[in-house]
Structure formats: C-alpha cells, structure tokens
Coordinates of C-alpha atoms in Angstrom, one line a residue:
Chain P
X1166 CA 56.2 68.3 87.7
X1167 CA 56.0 70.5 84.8
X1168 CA 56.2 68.1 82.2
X1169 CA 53.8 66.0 84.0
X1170 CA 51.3 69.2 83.5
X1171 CA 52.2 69.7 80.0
X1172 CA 51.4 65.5 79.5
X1173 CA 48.3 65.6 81.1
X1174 CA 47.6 68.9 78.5
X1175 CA 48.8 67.6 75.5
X1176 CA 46.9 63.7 76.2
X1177 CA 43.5 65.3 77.4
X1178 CA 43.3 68.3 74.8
X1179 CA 44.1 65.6 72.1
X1180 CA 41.8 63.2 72.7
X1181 CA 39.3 66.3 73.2
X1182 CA 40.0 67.2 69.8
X1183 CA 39.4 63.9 68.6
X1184 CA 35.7 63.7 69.6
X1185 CA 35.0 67.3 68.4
X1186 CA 36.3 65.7 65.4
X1187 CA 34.2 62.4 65.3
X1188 CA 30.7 64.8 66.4
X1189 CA 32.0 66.4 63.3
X1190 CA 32.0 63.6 61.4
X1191 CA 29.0 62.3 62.7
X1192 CA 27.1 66.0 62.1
X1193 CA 28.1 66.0 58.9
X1194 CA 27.3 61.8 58.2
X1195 CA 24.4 60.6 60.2
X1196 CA 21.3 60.1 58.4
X1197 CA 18.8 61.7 60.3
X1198 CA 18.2 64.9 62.6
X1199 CA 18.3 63.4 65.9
X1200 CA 21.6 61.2 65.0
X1201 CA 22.8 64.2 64.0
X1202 CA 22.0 66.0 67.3
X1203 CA 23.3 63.2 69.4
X1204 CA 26.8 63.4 67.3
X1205 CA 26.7 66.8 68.6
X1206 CA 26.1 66.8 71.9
X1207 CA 28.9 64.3 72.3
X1208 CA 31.4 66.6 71.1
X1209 CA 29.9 69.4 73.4
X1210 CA 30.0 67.4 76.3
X1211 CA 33.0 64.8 76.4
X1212 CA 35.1 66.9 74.0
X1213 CA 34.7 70.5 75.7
X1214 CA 35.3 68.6 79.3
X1215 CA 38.5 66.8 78.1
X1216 CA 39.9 70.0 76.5
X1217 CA 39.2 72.1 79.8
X1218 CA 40.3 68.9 81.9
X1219 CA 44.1 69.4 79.8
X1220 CA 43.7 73.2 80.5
X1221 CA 43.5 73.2 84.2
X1222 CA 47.3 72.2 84.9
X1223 CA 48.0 75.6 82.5
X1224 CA 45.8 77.9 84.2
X1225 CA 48.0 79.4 86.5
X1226 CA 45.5 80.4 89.5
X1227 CA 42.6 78.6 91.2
X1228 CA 40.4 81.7 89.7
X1229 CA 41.0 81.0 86.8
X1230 CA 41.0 77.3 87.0
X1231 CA 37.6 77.7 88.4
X1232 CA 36.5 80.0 85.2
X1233 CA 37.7 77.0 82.8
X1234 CA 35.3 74.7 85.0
X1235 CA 33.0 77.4 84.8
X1236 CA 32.5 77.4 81.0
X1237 CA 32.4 73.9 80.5
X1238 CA 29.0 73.6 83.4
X1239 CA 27.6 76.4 80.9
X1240 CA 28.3 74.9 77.9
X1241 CA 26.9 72.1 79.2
X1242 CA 23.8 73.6 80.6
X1243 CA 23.4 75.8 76.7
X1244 CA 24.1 72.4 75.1
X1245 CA 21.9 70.1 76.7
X1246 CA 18.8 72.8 76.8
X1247 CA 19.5 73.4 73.0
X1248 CA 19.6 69.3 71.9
X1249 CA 16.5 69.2 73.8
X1250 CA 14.5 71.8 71.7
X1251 CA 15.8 70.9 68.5
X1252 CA 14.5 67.4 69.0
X1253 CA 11.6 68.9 70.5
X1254 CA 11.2 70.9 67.2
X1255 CA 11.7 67.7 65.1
X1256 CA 9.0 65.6 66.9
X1257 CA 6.4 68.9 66.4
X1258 CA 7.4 68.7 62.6
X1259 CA 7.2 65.5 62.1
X1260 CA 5.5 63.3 64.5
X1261 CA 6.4 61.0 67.3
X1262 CA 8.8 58.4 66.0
X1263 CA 7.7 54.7 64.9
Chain A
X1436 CA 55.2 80.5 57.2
X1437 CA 54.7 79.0 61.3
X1438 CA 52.1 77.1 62.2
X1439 CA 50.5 79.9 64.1
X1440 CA 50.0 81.6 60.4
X1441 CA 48.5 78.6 58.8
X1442 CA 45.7 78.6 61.9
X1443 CA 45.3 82.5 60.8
X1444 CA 44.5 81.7 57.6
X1445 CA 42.4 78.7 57.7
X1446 CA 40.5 81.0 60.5
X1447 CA 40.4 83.4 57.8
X1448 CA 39.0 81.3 55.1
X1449 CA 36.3 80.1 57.4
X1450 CA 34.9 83.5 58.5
X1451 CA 34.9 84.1 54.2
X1452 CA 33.0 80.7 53.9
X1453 CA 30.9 81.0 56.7
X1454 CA 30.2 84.9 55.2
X1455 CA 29.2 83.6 51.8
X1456 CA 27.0 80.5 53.2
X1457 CA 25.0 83.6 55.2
X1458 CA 24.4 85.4 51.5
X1459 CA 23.8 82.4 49.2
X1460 CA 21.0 80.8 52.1
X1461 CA 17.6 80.6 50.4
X1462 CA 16.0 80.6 54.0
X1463 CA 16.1 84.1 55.7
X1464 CA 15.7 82.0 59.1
X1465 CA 19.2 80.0 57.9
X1466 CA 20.8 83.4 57.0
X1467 CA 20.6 84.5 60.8
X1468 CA 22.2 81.3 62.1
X1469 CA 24.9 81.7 59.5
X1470 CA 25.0 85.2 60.5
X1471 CA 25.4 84.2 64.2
X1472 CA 28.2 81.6 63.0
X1473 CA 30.0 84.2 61.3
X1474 CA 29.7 86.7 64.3
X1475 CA 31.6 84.1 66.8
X1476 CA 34.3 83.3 64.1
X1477 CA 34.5 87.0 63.6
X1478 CA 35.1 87.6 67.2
X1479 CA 37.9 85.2 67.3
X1480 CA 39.6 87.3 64.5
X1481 CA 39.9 90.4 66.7
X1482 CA 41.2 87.8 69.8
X1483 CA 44.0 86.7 67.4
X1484 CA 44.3 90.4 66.4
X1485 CA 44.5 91.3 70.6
X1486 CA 41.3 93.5 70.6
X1487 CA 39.3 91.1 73.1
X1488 CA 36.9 94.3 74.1
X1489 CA 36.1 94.1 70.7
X1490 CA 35.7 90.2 70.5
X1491 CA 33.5 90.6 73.3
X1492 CA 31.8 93.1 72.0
X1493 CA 31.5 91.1 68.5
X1494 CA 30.4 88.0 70.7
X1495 CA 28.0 89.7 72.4
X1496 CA 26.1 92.4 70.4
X1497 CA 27.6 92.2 66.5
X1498 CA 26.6 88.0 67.0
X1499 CA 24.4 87.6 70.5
X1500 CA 21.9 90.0 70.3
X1501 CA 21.5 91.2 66.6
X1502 CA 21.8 87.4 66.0
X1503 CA 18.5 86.9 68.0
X1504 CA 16.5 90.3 66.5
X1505 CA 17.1 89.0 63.0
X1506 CA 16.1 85.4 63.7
X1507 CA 12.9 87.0 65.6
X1508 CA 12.6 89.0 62.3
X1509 CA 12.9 85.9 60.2
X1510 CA 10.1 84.8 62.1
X1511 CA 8.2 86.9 62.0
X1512 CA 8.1 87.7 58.0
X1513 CA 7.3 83.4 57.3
X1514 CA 4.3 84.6 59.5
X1515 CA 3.0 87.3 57.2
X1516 CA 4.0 86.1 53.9
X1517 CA 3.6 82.5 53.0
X1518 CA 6.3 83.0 49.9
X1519 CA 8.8 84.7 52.6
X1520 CA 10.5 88.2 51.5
X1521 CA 12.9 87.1 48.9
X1522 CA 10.4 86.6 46.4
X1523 CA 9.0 90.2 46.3
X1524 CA 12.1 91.8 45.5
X1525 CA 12.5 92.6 42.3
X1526 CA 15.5 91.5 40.2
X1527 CA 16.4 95.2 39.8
X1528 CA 16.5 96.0 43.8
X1529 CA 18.9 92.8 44.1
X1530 CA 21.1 94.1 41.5
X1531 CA 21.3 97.6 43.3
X1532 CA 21.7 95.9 46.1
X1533 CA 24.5 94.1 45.0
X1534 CA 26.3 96.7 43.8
X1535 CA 26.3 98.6 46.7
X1536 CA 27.8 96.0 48.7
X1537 CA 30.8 95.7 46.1
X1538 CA 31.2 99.4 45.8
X1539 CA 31.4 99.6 49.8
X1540 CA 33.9 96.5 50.5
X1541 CA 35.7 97.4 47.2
X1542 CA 36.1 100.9 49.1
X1543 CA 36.9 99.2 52.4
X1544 CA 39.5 97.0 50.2
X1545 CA 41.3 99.9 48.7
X1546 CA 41.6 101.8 51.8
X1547 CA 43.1 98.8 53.9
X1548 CA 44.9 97.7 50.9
X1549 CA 46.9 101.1 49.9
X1550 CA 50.4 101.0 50.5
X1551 CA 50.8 103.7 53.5
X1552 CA 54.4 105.4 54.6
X1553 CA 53.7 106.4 58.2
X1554 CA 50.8 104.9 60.6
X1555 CA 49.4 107.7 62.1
X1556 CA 48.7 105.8 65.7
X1557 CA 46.8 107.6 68.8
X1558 CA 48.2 104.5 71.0
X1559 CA 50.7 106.0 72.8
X1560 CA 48.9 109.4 73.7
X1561 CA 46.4 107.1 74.5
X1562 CA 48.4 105.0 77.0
X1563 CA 50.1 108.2 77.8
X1564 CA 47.1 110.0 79.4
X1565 CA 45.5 106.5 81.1
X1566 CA 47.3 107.6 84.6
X1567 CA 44.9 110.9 84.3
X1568 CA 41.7 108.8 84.2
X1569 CA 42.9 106.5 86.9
X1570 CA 41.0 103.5 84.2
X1571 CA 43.5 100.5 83.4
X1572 CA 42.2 99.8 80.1
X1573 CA 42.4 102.2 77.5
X1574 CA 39.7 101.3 75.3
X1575 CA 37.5 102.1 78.4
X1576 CA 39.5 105.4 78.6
X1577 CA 38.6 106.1 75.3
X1578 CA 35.4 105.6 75.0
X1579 CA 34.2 106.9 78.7
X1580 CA 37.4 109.7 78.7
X1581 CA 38.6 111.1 75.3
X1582 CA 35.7 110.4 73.0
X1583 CA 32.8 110.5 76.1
X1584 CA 31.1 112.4 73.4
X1585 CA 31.0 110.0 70.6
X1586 CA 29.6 107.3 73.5
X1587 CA 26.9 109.9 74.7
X1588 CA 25.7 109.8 71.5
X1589 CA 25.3 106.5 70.5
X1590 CA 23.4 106.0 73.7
X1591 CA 21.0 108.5 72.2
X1592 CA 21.0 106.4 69.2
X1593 CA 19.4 103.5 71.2
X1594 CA 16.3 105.4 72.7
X1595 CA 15.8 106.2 69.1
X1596 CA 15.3 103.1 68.0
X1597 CA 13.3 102.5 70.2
X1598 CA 11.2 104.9 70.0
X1599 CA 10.8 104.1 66.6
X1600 CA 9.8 100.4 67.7
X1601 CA 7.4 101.5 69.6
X1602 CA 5.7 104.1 67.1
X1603 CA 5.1 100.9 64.8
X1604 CA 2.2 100.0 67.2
X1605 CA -1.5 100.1 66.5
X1606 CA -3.3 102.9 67.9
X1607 CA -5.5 100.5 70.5
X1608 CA -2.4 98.9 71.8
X1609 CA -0.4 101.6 72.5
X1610 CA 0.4 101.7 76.2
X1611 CA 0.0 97.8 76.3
X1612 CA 2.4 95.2 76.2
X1613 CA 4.2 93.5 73.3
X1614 CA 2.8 90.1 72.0
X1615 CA 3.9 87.1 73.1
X1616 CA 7.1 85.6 71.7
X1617 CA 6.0 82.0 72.7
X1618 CA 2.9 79.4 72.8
X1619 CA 3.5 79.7 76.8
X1620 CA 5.6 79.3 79.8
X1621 CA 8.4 77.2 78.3
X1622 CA 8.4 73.9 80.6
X1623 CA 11.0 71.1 80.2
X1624 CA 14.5 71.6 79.8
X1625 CA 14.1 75.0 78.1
X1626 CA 12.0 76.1 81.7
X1627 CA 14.6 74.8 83.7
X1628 CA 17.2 77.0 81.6
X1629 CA 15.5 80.1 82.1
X1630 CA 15.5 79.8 85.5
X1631 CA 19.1 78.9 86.5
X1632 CA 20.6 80.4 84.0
X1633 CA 19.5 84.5 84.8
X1634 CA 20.6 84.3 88.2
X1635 CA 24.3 83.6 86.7
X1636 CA 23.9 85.6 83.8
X1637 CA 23.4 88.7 85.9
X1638 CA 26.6 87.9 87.9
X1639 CA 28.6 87.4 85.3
X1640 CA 27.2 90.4 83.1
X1641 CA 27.6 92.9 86.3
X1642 CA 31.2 91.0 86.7
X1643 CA 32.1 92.2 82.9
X1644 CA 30.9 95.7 83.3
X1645 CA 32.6 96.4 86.2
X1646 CA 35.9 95.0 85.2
X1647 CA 35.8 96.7 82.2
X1648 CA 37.4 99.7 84.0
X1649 CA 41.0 97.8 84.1
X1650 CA 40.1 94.5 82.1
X1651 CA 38.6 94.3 78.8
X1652 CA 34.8 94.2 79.3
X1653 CA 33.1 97.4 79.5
X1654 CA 29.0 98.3 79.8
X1655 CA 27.9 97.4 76.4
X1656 CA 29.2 94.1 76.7
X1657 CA 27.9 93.6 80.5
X1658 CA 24.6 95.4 79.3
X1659 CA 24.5 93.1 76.5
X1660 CA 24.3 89.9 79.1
X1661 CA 21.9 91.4 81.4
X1662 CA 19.6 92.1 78.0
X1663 CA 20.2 88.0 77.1
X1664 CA 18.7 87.3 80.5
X1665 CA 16.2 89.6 80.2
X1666 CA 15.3 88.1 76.6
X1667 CA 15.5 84.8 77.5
X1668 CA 12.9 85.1 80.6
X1669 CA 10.4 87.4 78.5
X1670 CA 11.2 84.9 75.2
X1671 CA 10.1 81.9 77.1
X1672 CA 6.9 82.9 78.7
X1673 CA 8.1 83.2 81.8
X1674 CA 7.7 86.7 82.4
X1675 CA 5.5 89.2 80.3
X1676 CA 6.9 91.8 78.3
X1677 CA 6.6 95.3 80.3
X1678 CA 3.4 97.5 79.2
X1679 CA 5.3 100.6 76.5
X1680 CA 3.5 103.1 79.4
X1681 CA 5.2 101.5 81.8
X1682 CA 6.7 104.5 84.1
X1683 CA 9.7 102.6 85.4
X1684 CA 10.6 101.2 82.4
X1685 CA 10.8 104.5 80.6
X1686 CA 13.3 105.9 83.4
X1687 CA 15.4 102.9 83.4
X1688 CA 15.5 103.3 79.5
X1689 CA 16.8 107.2 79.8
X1690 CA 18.7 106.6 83.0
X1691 CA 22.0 106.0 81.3
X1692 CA 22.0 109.0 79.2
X1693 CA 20.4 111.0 81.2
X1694 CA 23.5 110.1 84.2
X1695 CA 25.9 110.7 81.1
X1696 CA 24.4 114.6 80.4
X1697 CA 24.3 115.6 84.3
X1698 CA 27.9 113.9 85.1
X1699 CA 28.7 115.7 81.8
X1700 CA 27.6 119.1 83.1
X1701 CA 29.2 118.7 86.2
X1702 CA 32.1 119.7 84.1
X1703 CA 30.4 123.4 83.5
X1704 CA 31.0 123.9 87.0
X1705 CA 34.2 122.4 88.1
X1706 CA 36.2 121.7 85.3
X1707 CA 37.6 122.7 81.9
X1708 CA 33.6 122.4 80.3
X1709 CA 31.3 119.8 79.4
X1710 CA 32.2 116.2 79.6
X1711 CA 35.8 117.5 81.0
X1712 CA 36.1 115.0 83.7
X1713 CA 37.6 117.1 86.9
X1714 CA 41.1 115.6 87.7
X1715 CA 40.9 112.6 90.6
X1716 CA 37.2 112.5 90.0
X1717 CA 37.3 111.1 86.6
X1718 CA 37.4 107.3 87.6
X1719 CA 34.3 107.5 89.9
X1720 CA 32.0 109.9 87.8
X1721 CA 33.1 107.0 84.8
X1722 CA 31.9 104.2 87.3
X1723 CA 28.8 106.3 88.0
X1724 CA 27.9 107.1 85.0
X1725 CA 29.2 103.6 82.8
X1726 CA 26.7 101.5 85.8
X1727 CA 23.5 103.8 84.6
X1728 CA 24.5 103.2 81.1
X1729 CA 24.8 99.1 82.0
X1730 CA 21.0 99.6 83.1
X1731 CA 19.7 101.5 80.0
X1732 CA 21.7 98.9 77.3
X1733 CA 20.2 96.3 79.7
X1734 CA 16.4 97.4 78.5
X1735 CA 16.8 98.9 75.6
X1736 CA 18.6 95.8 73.8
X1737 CA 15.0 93.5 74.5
X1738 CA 12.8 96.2 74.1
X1739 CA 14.0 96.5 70.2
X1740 CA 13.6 92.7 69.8
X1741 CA 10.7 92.4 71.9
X1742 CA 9.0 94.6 68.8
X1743 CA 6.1 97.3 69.2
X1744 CA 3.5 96.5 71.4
X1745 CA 0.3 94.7 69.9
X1746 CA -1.7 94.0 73.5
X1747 CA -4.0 97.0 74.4
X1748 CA -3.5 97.8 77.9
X1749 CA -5.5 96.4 80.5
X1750 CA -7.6 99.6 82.3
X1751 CA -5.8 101.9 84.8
X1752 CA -4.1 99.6 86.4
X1753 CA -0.9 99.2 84.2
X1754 CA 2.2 99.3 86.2

C-alpha cells in the first residue's frame, strides 16, 4: 500500500515537473506576449495540480490533504485572474489583434 | 556533497541572480517585480534554514506587501516624470550610493564570515521559559514575552509612518480620502477576484494569527493578509479608500498599541512591573493584546500604500 503511495508520488510529481519545465521553456521561447502567457498558465495549472495530485498520498491527515487542495484552487484562482490582466494590459498597449 | 546540498546551492545562486537582475533593471517598475521574485526565493532560504515564521514573514511583508508599495511607487514616479527617477541622479549620488551598499554587506560579510569559538545561543533559555508563557512557539514567546518591548515599539513605528503619509497631503484635501488607485471598479476576471478572494483571505489571515501562539504564524503575518484583502478591494475600485478624518479608522489604527500599553500596565499593578506578564495570565493578555495588534497591522499596512489623501472631503458628513 505504501509503495503504491510513493508510485503514485513519484509518477504525478514527475510529470508535474515536466510541464513546469516545458511553460519554462515555452516563457522563455514563444515569440510573443500572449504565447508567452499561455506557456504559463499551463504550467500553473496542469503542473501545480499534478504535483499536489502526487502529494496527497504523503500528507498524512485529511487536514492537511485538504490544505494541499486548498493551494492549488488558489493558485489557480491568482493564476487565472493574473493571465487575464496581463493580456488585458497587452491588448490596451497595443491594440486588438489582427 | 548530497543532493540536498546541491538544491541549497543552486537555491542560493538564484536568490544572488535574481538580487542582481533587481539592481541592473533599467525600469524602476521591473526592479519591484524582481524585488518581489527575490522576496519569495528569499523566504524559501529561511524554510530550508527551519525559520518558517520568518519565511512567512519574508512571504508576506519583506515580498507581499513592500512588493506592492514600491510597484505603486514605480507608478506613480512614470506619472510625474516622463524620463522616470534614474535620470536625475547624478553620477556622484550613484557612486555614494554604491559604496554604501558595499561598505554595509562587506560589514555584514565579515561579521558572518569571522571564524567564532563559542556560539553564544539564547535557544535553550528560550525553550526553557516557554512552559511560563503557556505559548508553544517560541518565536511568539519572544517577541510577545521576553522582548514585548522591542514589539511595542515597532508598532509605534507604524503609526509613524503613517502619520508621516498622511502629512504629505495638500492642505484642501486633508480630512478627504486618498485618490483612486484605478480607472474604476475592476470588472472581469480581476472583479470576480476581489470578491471571492477577501472572504478567504480573511479566514485564512485570522487562521495564521491565531495559530501563531503554538504554530509558526503570528499577527504580523495574519495582519499582513487581512491588509492584502484590504488593498486588493480599495486597489480595484471596489471600495473607496477611508476619508484620513475618518474617526474609526484612526482607533482601529492605535488600537493595537494602545491594547499593548494598557495590558502592559496591568503589570504596575499585579506583577513584577511594566510589560511583566502576571504568571497564568500571560497566554490570554498575549491573545488579547496580539488580536488588537492583528487589527492595527491590518490598516496601517494599506493606509501607507494607499498614499496621502488628495480628495478634499465632502462637507460634514464624512464618516
């Protein structure tokens, strides 16, 4: 049962890694701002949930289970407002897109 | 070396990088996102150094909410000057500056740096005396219990600045109400933010100040939340920032101190003097005293990024 946990963290907070690496990647190599911003948000969203998804069998307590869950809704919530006004920003600065 | 040292370092490196990317930025609003950066990698320093009060603390005011007054500031200057700041210092100031900083982390370097024989440690008196307080954490214990004098004091600190905010305003306005920080009530995504995320925000910021008795957490970093919500609802447009003459806003704003003095006193009268805790009380008059002090960190933190007020007030009937 225990090494099914640790599996289930090792796969999840892996392959979490790997698209904080590839939003990374694409922050750092997408030609424009909004690419750029959607690179982001992926890593926020899918990465972030994978690496608290690999947590949960670690936490220990429901509590704090529920705290892990916890962050990720708020990071989402932070991360979603924030892409939102950037690109709200960009459009101000430089016009609707053709 | 294990691979829990390389992490160290590389974490290391980064808060170095991220530091010198804050100084070289030509844009003074770039400098205060770098500076924000550099504030959350610093705060995971002092979690891999096992301070996490001080993380949190690092999180919330060193990186949260001076984060937000210098980018308000940053703001604010492209406003007035078209050329921005940098431009009207003069070669000479930089230098001095300059060499101020090097003289003041070369200090800092030599001090940390010196070989030193025998750590003189307050920990285990610390630890030793916790039982007295009836606190579990002992950085709580410090700052509320042995040093309750030192924390007094930097509460004053913070009416201070404000008052020296507010004393920036123009003669008509004062009384009034601080200029908006937006074109209007934020709509969109950034309006639906503002109002689900307060209501959690308060919960969770009460949550931390409370705990902070035998968890890290304590009332500057619980304040510090509550004066994120509070910023974020007056930042938006959502609700106006409260008129300087405002009668409730001043008590709130003294109401921590003013608890810390009185509970202080009580110590005249039934204990060993002022700011002596009286033994079995201690834990409560901290509780007392440390949710007062949430309060007054609550509105003082937006009032000094909110800025002097700059709307005269309207009539008599200012509440």
């Amino acid at each position: 049962m225990s090494l099914l946990a640790d599996i289930v963290t090792v796969v999840a907070v892996c392959a979490g890694a790997l698209f904080f690496l590839a939003g990374t990647v694409g922050l750092l190599r997408l030609p424009d701002s909004l690419s750029r911003l959607h690179a982001l948000t992926k890593a926020d969203n899918l990465g972030l949930g994978l690496i608290v998804l690999g947590l949960l069998p670690q936490a220990g307590s429901v509590l704090a289970a529920l705290k892990l869950v916890a962050v990720w809704g708020l990071v989402q919530l932070s991360g979603v407002t924030v892409a939102q006004v950037v690109a709200a920003a960009l459009r101000r600065r430089d016009g609707p897109r053709p | 070396m294990s691979l829990i040292d390389i992490l160290d370092i590389a974490l290391a490196l980064v808060v170095l990088a991220v530091a010198g990317w804050t100084i070289a930025a030509r844009d003074s609003f770039a400098a205060a996102v770098g500076y924000v950066a550099y504030g959350l990698m610093l705060s995971l320093v002092w979690l891999r150094l096992s301070a996490p009060d001080v993380a949190l603390t690092e999180a919330a005011i060193g990186s949260g909410v001076t984060g937000v007054l210098l980018m308000t500031a940053a703001v604010r200057l492209r406003r007035t000057s078209q050329s921005g700041a940098d431009a009207s210092l003069r070669t000479a100031t930089r230098i001095a500056a300059a060499l101020l900083c090097l003289v003041v982390t070369g200090a800092l370097a030599a001090v940390i740096l010196a070989p030193v024989d025998i750590v003189a440690s307050l920990a285990p008196a610390a630890a030793g005396h916790l039982a007295s307080t009836g606190l579990g954490n002992p950085v709580t214990a410090v700052l509320m219990a042995y040093r309750a004098f030192d924390t007094m004091l930097e509460k004053g600190v913070l009416i201070m600045a404000v008052i020296a905010v507010w004393s920036l305003a123009d003669d008509r306005a004062w009384g009034g109400r601080a200029g908006p920080l937006s074109r209007g009530p934020a709509d969109g995504a950034l309006g639906l933010l503002t109002r689900l995320l307060p209501p959690i925000g308060i919960v969770v910021g009460i949550h931390i100040a409370w705990a902070g008795a035998d968890q890290p957490g304590g009332a500057f970093q619980g304040g510090a939340l509550l004066a994120a919500m509070a910023l974020l609802v007056v930042m938006t447009g959502l609700v106006k920032a409260p008129a300087v003459a405002s009668r409730w806003l001043r008590i709130v704003i003294v109401a921590g101190p003013a608890t810390f003095i009185l509970a202080g006193s009580l110590g005249f009268a039934i204990a060993a003097g002022f700011l002596a805790w009286p033994a079995g009380w201690a834990k409560p008059l901290i509780l007392v005293v440390e949710a007062f002090m949430v309060l007054s960190i609550a509105a003082t933190l937006p009032l000094l990024v909110i800025g002097p007020p700059q709307r005269p007030p309207a009539g008599r009937d200012t509440p």
